[in-house]
Short mmCIF file of C-alpha atoms in Angstrom, two decimals:
data_model
loop_
_atom_site.label_atom_id
_atom_site.label_comp_id
_atom_site.label_asym_id
_atom_site.label_seq_id
_atom_site.Cartn_x
_atom_site.Cartn_y
_atom_site.Cartn_z
CA MET A 1 40.04 55.95 -67.48
CA GLY A 2 36.99 54.69 -65.64
CA PHE A 3 36.78 52.40 -62.62
CA PHE A 4 36.04 49.38 -64.78
CA GLN A 5 39.23 49.89 -66.81
CA ALA A 6 41.22 50.43 -63.61
CA TYR A 7 39.72 47.24 -62.25
CA LYS A 8 40.77 45.30 -65.36
CA MET A 9 44.32 46.65 -65.18
CA ALA A 10 44.58 45.81 -61.47
CA LEU A 11 43.27 42.30 -62.10
CA LYS A 12 45.78 41.84 -64.92
CA SER A 13 48.62 43.02 -62.69
CA ILE A 14 47.61 40.65 -59.87
CA SER A 15 47.11 37.65 -62.17
CA GLY A 16 50.49 38.33 -63.77
CA ASN A 17 52.26 37.99 -60.38
CA LYS A 18 50.14 35.37 -58.58
CA VAL A 19 52.78 34.15 -56.13
CA ARG A 20 53.86 37.65 -55.16
CA ALA A 21 50.25 38.76 -54.83
CA PHE A 22 49.47 35.77 -52.60
CA LEU A 23 52.46 36.42 -50.37
CA THR A 24 51.45 40.09 -50.21
CA MET A 25 47.96 39.28 -49.01
CA LEU A 26 49.14 36.56 -46.55
CA GLY A 27 49.15 38.94 -43.59
CA VAL A 28 45.56 39.98 -44.30
CA ILE A 29 44.51 36.32 -44.72
CA ILE A 30 46.02 35.38 -41.34
CA GLY A 31 44.58 38.46 -39.64
CA VAL A 32 41.02 37.97 -40.90
CA GLY A 33 41.11 34.19 -40.40
CA SER A 34 42.37 34.51 -36.84
CA VAL A 35 39.70 37.10 -35.98
CA ILE A 36 36.85 34.89 -37.22
CA THR A 37 38.23 31.78 -35.53
CA ALA A 38 38.96 33.50 -32.22
CA VAL A 39 35.56 35.20 -32.13
CA ALA A 40 33.77 31.91 -32.87
CA PHE A 41 35.71 30.21 -30.07
CA ALA A 42 35.16 33.04 -27.56
CA GLN A 43 31.45 33.42 -28.30
CA GLY A 44 30.96 29.64 -28.30
CA SER A 45 32.64 29.27 -24.92
CA THR A 46 30.66 32.20 -23.51
CA LYS A 47 27.38 30.77 -24.78
CA SER A 48 28.20 27.37 -23.30
CA ILE A 49 28.98 28.85 -19.85
CA THR A 50 25.97 31.19 -20.00
CA ASP A 51 23.66 28.31 -20.87
CA SER A 52 25.08 26.29 -17.97
CA ILE A 53 24.54 29.16 -15.50
CA GLU A 54 21.05 29.92 -16.79
CA GLY A 55 20.23 26.20 -16.68
CA LEU A 56 20.78 26.24 -12.93
CA GLY A 57 17.73 28.40 -12.44
CA SER A 58 17.30 32.01 -11.45
CA ASN A 59 17.61 31.52 -7.68
CA LEU A 60 21.24 30.44 -7.40
CA ILE A 61 23.57 32.24 -4.96
CA SER A 62 27.31 31.66 -4.52
CA ILE A 63 29.35 32.41 -1.42
CA ASN A 64 33.11 32.76 -1.66
CA ILE A 65 34.99 33.03 1.64
CA THR A 66 38.36 34.73 1.32
CA GLY A 67 38.82 35.20 5.06
CA ARG A 68 40.69 38.47 4.53
CA ASN A 69 41.80 40.01 7.82
CA SER A 70 40.21 37.15 9.72
CA ASN A 71 41.32 33.78 11.09
CA ARG A 72 37.75 32.63 11.57
CA ASN A 73 36.56 29.67 9.45
CA ILE A 74 32.86 29.16 8.98
CA THR A 75 31.72 25.53 8.85
CA TYR A 76 29.14 23.79 6.71
CA ASP A 77 27.08 22.95 9.81
CA GLU A 78 26.95 26.65 10.83
CA LEU A 79 25.69 27.75 7.44
CA LYS A 80 23.29 24.84 7.23
CA THR A 81 21.82 25.77 10.61
CA PHE A 82 21.48 29.36 9.42
CA ALA A 83 19.73 28.13 6.25
CA ASP A 84 17.32 25.99 8.29
CA GLU A 85 16.48 29.01 10.48
CA ASN A 86 15.76 31.07 7.35
CA SER A 87 14.01 28.39 5.30
CA LYS A 88 11.44 30.93 4.15
CA ASP A 89 14.12 32.54 1.95
CA ILE A 90 16.82 29.87 1.69
CA SER A 91 15.93 26.46 0.33
CA MET A 92 19.23 24.55 0.38
CA ILE A 93 22.94 25.06 0.82
CA ALA A 94 25.88 22.90 -0.29
CA PRO A 95 29.62 23.21 0.43
CA VAL A 96 32.10 23.07 -2.45
CA VAL A 97 35.75 22.01 -2.15
CA ASN A 98 37.37 21.45 -5.54
CA GLY A 99 40.75 20.92 -7.09
CA SER A 100 42.58 19.11 -9.85
CA MET A 101 43.56 15.58 -8.85
CA THR A 102 44.96 12.44 -10.48
CA LEU A 103 42.62 9.55 -11.20
CA LYS A 104 43.75 6.00 -11.90
CA ALA A 105 41.75 2.90 -12.79
CA GLY A 106 43.69 -0.18 -13.85
CA THR A 107 46.38 0.98 -16.24
CA LYS A 108 44.57 4.17 -17.21
CA SER A 109 45.07 7.51 -15.52
CA ARG A 110 44.10 11.13 -16.08
CA ASN A 111 43.78 14.44 -14.27
CA THR A 112 40.41 15.99 -13.68
CA THR A 113 38.47 18.28 -11.35
CA VAL A 114 37.32 16.64 -8.12
CA VAL A 115 34.43 18.34 -6.29
CA GLY A 116 33.79 17.65 -2.62
CA THR A 117 30.22 18.45 -1.63
CA SER A 118 27.02 17.18 0.00
CA GLU A 119 23.77 15.61 -1.16
CA GLU A 120 22.14 19.04 -1.69
CA TYR A 121 24.53 19.75 -4.56
CA GLU A 122 22.59 17.36 -6.80
CA TYR A 123 19.45 19.53 -6.64
CA ILE A 124 21.05 22.96 -6.41
CA ARG A 125 23.30 22.39 -9.46
CA SER A 126 20.95 19.96 -11.25
CA ARG A 127 23.66 17.27 -11.37
CA HIS A 128 21.55 14.15 -11.44
CA VAL A 129 22.84 10.63 -12.05
CA GLN A 130 22.04 8.41 -15.01
CA SER A 131 22.97 5.25 -13.10
CA GLY A 132 23.75 4.39 -9.48
CA ARG A 133 23.22 7.13 -6.88
CA PHE A 134 24.50 10.55 -5.85
CA ILE A 135 26.48 11.37 -2.70
CA LEU A 136 24.25 10.88 0.36
CA SER A 137 24.39 12.27 3.90
CA PHE A 138 25.87 9.10 5.42
CA ASP A 139 28.78 9.31 2.93
CA ASN A 140 29.76 12.56 4.60
CA ASP A 141 28.83 11.43 8.14
CA TYR A 142 31.02 8.31 7.93
CA LYS A 143 33.62 9.83 5.56
CA LEU A 144 33.07 7.07 3.03
CA LYS A 145 35.33 7.06 0.01
CA THR A 146 32.60 7.06 -2.58
CA ALA A 147 32.66 8.83 -5.94
CA VAL A 148 30.19 9.93 -8.60
CA ILE A 149 31.91 10.34 -11.95
CA GLY A 150 31.12 12.35 -15.08
CA THR A 151 30.58 10.70 -18.45
CA ALA A 152 33.95 11.82 -19.84
CA VAL A 153 35.72 10.15 -16.90
CA ALA A 154 33.56 7.02 -17.27
CA ASN A 155 34.30 6.77 -20.99
CA ASP A 156 38.04 7.15 -20.46
CA LEU A 157 38.65 4.99 -17.40
CA PHE A 158 35.91 2.37 -17.77
CA THR A 159 35.56 1.99 -21.54
CA GLY A 160 32.95 -0.64 -22.36
CA GLN A 161 32.26 -1.37 -18.69
CA ASN A 162 29.64 -0.37 -16.13
CA PRO A 163 31.59 1.95 -13.76
CA VAL A 164 29.10 1.61 -10.88
CA GLY A 165 30.56 -0.72 -8.27
CA GLN A 166 34.10 -0.45 -9.65
CA THR A 167 36.99 1.23 -7.86
CA LEU A 168 39.37 4.01 -8.86
CA LYS A 169 42.22 5.79 -7.16
CA ILE A 170 42.11 9.54 -6.48
CA ASN A 171 45.53 10.87 -5.55
CA GLY A 172 46.48 7.32 -4.62
CA GLN A 173 43.46 6.58 -2.40
CA VAL A 174 40.89 3.96 -3.36
CA PHE A 175 37.29 5.14 -3.97
CA LYS A 176 34.22 3.15 -4.91
CA VAL A 177 32.20 4.48 -7.86
CA VAL A 178 28.56 4.71 -6.73
CA GLY A 179 27.09 6.67 -9.64
CA VAL A 180 27.57 8.17 -13.10
CA LEU A 181 26.36 11.71 -13.79
CA GLN A 182 24.01 12.55 -16.61
CA GLN A 183 25.78 13.97 -19.63
CA ILE A 184 25.41 17.75 -19.93
CA ASP A 185 27.89 19.23 -22.38
CA GLY A 186 27.80 16.17 -24.62
CA GLY A 187 31.48 16.19 -25.35
CA HIS A 188 34.66 14.52 -24.31
CA ASP A 189 36.61 16.60 -21.78
CA SER A 190 33.72 19.08 -21.48
CA SER A 191 34.03 20.75 -18.11
CA SER A 192 30.68 19.61 -16.71
CA ASP A 193 31.19 16.01 -17.83
CA ASP A 194 34.86 15.79 -16.92
CA GLN A 195 34.64 15.83 -13.13
CA VAL A 196 34.30 13.58 -10.09
CA ILE A 197 32.10 14.33 -7.07
CA ILE A 198 33.03 12.96 -3.65
CA PRO A 199 31.88 13.65 -0.04
CA VAL A 200 33.11 17.04 1.19
CA THR A 201 34.48 15.56 4.43
CA VAL A 202 36.66 13.20 2.38
CA ALA A 203 37.69 16.01 0.03
CA GLN A 204 38.86 18.10 2.99
CA ARG A 205 41.01 15.22 4.21
CA LEU A 206 42.28 14.45 0.69
CA SER A 207 43.29 18.03 0.03
CA LYS A 208 44.69 18.37 3.59
CA ASN A 209 42.67 21.55 3.95
CA GLY A 210 39.89 21.69 6.50
CA ARG A 211 38.65 25.03 5.29
CA ILE A 212 35.57 25.33 3.05
CA SER A 213 35.83 28.47 0.92
CA ASN A 214 32.84 28.08 -1.36
CA PHE A 215 29.17 27.41 -0.81
CA THR A 216 26.33 27.14 -3.29
CA VAL A 217 22.97 28.37 -2.03
CA GLN A 218 19.51 27.95 -3.51
CA ALA A 219 17.02 30.66 -2.60
CA ALA A 220 13.45 29.57 -1.95
CA ASP A 221 12.38 31.20 -5.23
CA ALA A 222 13.41 33.95 -7.62
CA VAL A 223 11.64 36.61 -5.55
CA SER A 224 13.59 35.61 -2.42
CA VAL A 225 17.06 35.96 -3.96
CA GLU A 226 17.66 39.55 -2.86
CA THR A 227 16.32 38.90 0.64
CA ALA A 228 18.42 35.74 1.01
CA MET A 229 21.54 37.61 -0.15
CA ALA A 230 20.90 40.43 2.31
CA LYS A 231 20.49 37.98 5.20
CA LEU A 232 23.64 36.08 4.22
CA ASN A 233 25.61 39.34 4.02
CA VAL A 234 24.44 40.38 7.49
CA TYR A 235 25.15 36.92 8.94
CA LEU A 236 28.65 36.63 7.41
CA THR A 237 29.54 40.22 8.33
CA GLY A 238 28.60 39.37 11.92
CA ILE A 239 31.01 36.43 11.85
CA TYR A 240 33.94 38.02 10.01
CA GLY A 241 33.41 41.60 11.12
CA SER A 242 33.90 42.92 7.58
CA ALA A 243 32.42 42.38 4.14
CA ASP A 244 35.97 42.21 2.75
CA ALA A 245 36.27 38.62 3.96
CA PHE A 246 33.61 37.17 1.65
CA THR A 247 31.52 37.73 -1.46
CA VAL A 248 27.90 36.83 -2.02
CA THR A 249 26.81 36.85 -5.68
CA ASN A 250 23.73 35.74 -7.54
CA GLN A 251 23.25 34.40 -11.05
CA ALA A 252 22.65 37.83 -12.63
CA GLN A 253 25.92 39.10 -11.15
CA MET A 254 27.73 35.98 -12.39
CA LEU A 255 26.41 36.57 -15.92
CA SER A 256 27.37 40.24 -15.67
CA THR A 257 30.90 39.26 -14.63
CA LEU A 258 31.06 36.72 -17.45
CA ASN A 259 29.93 39.33 -19.98
CA SER A 260 32.55 41.72 -18.65
CA ILE A 261 35.26 39.07 -19.09
CA THR A 262 33.98 38.30 -22.59
CA ASP A 263 34.05 41.99 -23.53
CA THR A 264 37.64 42.25 -22.31
CA LEU A 265 38.56 39.11 -24.24
CA MET A 266 37.01 40.51 -27.40
CA VAL A 267 39.02 43.73 -27.00
CA VAL A 268 42.22 41.70 -26.61
CA LEU A 269 41.36 39.59 -29.65
CA GLY A 270 40.55 42.72 -31.61
CA GLY A 271 43.92 44.20 -30.65
CA ILE A 272 45.79 41.07 -31.77
CA ALA A 273 43.87 41.01 -35.05
CA ALA A 274 44.53 44.72 -35.57
CA ILE A 275 48.27 44.13 -35.16
CA SER A 276 48.12 41.29 -37.73
CA LEU A 277 46.26 43.50 -40.19
CA ILE A 278 48.66 46.41 -39.65
CA VAL A 279 51.63 44.10 -40.29
CA GLY A 280 49.85 42.80 -43.39
CA GLY A 281 49.11 46.36 -44.50
CA ILE A 282 52.78 47.35 -44.17
CA GLY A 283 53.68 44.36 -46.35
CA ILE A 284 51.16 45.48 -48.95
CA MET A 285 52.53 49.01 -48.93
CA ASN A 286 56.08 47.73 -49.45
CA ILE A 287 55.10 45.51 -52.36
CA MET A 288 53.03 48.29 -53.93
CA LEU A 289 56.03 50.65 -53.71
CA VAL A 290 58.14 48.01 -55.47
CA SER A 291 55.40 47.70 -58.09
CA VAL A 292 55.36 51.45 -58.64
CA THR A 293 59.16 51.42 -59.16
CA GLU A 294 58.94 48.48 -61.59
CA ARG A 295 56.17 50.16 -63.60
CA THR A 296 57.62 53.68 -63.69
CA ARG A 297 58.01 53.69 -67.49
CA GLU A 298 54.44 52.38 -67.86
CA ILE A 299 53.25 55.27 -65.71
CA GLY A 300 55.29 57.70 -67.80
CA ILE A 301 53.79 56.38 -71.06
CA ARG A 302 50.26 56.60 -69.68
CA LYS A 303 50.82 60.18 -68.55
CA ALA A 304 52.37 61.04 -71.93
CA ILE A 305 49.21 59.92 -73.75
CA GLY A 306 46.92 61.92 -71.47
CA ALA A 307 46.38 60.05 -68.22
CA LYS A 308 45.81 62.41 -65.28
CA ARG A 309 47.12 62.12 -61.73
CA LYS A 310 43.78 60.90 -60.44
CA ASN A 311 43.75 58.12 -63.09
CA ILE A 312 47.12 56.79 -61.87
CA LEU A 313 46.04 57.24 -58.24
CA ILE A 314 42.83 55.27 -58.81
CA GLN A 315 44.64 52.53 -60.73
CA PHE A 316 47.10 51.72 -57.93
CA LEU A 317 44.58 52.30 -55.17
CA ILE A 318 42.15 49.83 -56.73
CA GLU A 319 44.97 47.31 -57.10
CA ALA A 320 45.79 47.60 -53.37
CA ILE A 321 42.10 47.31 -52.41
CA MET A 322 41.70 44.25 -54.65
CA ILE A 323 44.68 42.54 -53.01
CA THR A 324 43.32 43.14 -49.50
CA GLY A 325 39.77 42.31 -50.61
CA ILE A 326 40.82 38.94 -52.04
CA GLY A 327 42.91 38.41 -48.88
CA GLY A 328 39.83 39.17 -46.77
CA VAL A 329 37.71 36.62 -48.65
CA LEU A 330 40.43 33.96 -48.34
CA GLY A 331 40.77 34.84 -44.64
CA ILE A 332 37.04 34.28 -44.13
CA LEU A 333 37.28 30.88 -45.87
CA ILE A 334 40.30 29.94 -43.72
CA GLY A 335 38.39 31.03 -40.61
CA LEU A 336 35.34 28.94 -41.57
CA PHE A 337 37.63 25.95 -42.18
CA CYS A 338 39.21 26.34 -38.71
CA ILE A 339 35.79 26.68 -37.07
CA ARG A 340 34.39 23.63 -38.85
CA PHE A 341 37.31 21.23 -38.69
CA ILE A 342 39.39 22.36 -35.69
CA ILE A 343 37.00 23.85 -33.11
CA GLY A 344 34.00 21.77 -34.21
CA GLY A 345 35.90 18.68 -35.33
CA PHE A 346 37.83 18.26 -32.09
CA ASN A 347 34.77 19.21 -30.03
CA ILE A 348 36.69 21.97 -28.22
CA THR A 349 33.46 23.91 -27.80
CA THR A 350 30.33 24.67 -29.78
CA PRO A 351 31.47 27.50 -32.08
CA VAL A 352 29.23 30.45 -32.90
CA TYR A 353 29.31 31.66 -36.51
CA SER A 354 29.16 35.43 -36.51
CA PRO A 355 28.24 37.06 -39.87
CA PHE A 356 28.74 40.47 -38.24
CA TRP A 357 32.41 39.77 -37.47
CA MET A 358 32.93 38.24 -40.93
CA LEU A 359 31.58 41.38 -42.61
CA LEU A 360 33.49 43.62 -40.19
CA SER A 361 36.76 41.76 -40.83
CA PHE A 362 36.22 41.98 -44.58
CA GLY A 363 35.43 45.70 -44.29
CA ILE A 364 38.58 46.28 -42.22
CA SER A 365 40.67 44.41 -44.80
CA LEU A 366 39.33 46.78 -47.49
CA GLY A 367 40.15 49.70 -45.17
CA VAL A 368 43.71 48.39 -44.84
CA GLY A 369 43.95 48.40 -48.64
CA VAL A 370 42.84 52.04 -48.78
CA ILE A 371 45.13 53.23 -45.96
CA PHE A 372 48.29 51.36 -46.94
CA GLY A 373 47.70 51.62 -50.69
CA MET A 374 47.27 55.39 -50.61
CA PHE A 375 50.95 56.27 -50.25
CA PRO A 376 52.23 54.11 -53.15
CA ALA A 377 49.32 55.32 -55.31
CA TYR A 378 50.05 58.94 -54.41
CA LYS A 379 53.75 58.42 -55.19
CA ALA A 380 52.86 56.94 -58.59
CA ALA A 381 50.46 59.79 -59.35
CA ARG A 382 53.12 62.41 -58.51
CA LEU A 383 55.74 60.98 -60.90
CA ASN A 384 57.03 63.43 -63.50
CA PRO A 385 56.18 61.93 -66.95
CA ILE A 386 59.52 63.02 -68.48
CA GLU A 387 61.58 61.50 -65.67
CA ALA A 388 59.37 58.41 -65.67
CA LEU A 389 60.02 57.85 -69.39
CA ARG A 390 63.80 58.19 -68.80
CA PHE A 391 63.68 55.68 -65.93
CA GLU A 392 65.69 52.50 -66.61
#
């Protein structure tokens, strides 16, 4: 018996038990579909964040103050003075105080990220306004309750209205909207569009925390990044006495960290998918063993008329591979459906279609068919023809 004949017999067996075959391949369908969907989501999110970081320019530096083993708090004015004294290497510096707060305008309310900062933030992070103005120095000097809102916030709280000049409440306190940010991510609830920017001095009071833990620094140019980081490290070490109390990172290090997180996420996703495929493979093996038992007399007759062990082995192995192969194809279609209509349709993120992962998932599904179909096929091939013919 050749492969083509074995293929026809396997196809006949599957088509004769469609419901059972579908239930058998369900684990493979879910495993492959979840891999493709999860990879598209993870790669899409990573690409979106990477594009945002790269869009900030190559001379961005972030300072995170942990204050470990130190009670000393550095102020914005101290760092700003240091930046002015080193203007050859450091162009601008902006404080960042952020947290999730409740917004309310009229009868509408929502939670979002509120960022307290200074006027330099607009240029360092390229967060320009499409209408109104950004936070200015006198907003911080006089602790004015002014707010610049993202487009997602504007669309939700001020639907059909011009938000500039209107008021909203942040954690119960009234703020005047002075500007609307330009849209970046282009989607509702996108992180860059779903935020509110207020003066840092007001944010400190609102959060009841006078400490500023994060600063965003713009080096004079790409060549000055390393020099600026070295000077900041020396300056902060002089204040805190130890490098354990702070971190100074640049854009390349941020991207490296992001890639590391993405790699870890992909390993986790791969592990989850592997478990799904293993569970599906066990189901296939069980059903194939049942099939071998049901078709014992058929196997006996085939052996009696001259079929060899390898013919029986190939027949059942091809049947198992066909079940997992069809399951793999259906899993890919389910994954594409989820990417198109769930991730893309609800604008969760911009998904990335990965042909590599589709082919890999399909290949793994075929491998599952080989591994978990081998034992039932081997058991069928080892049947004694006399005992098989006597089987009731």
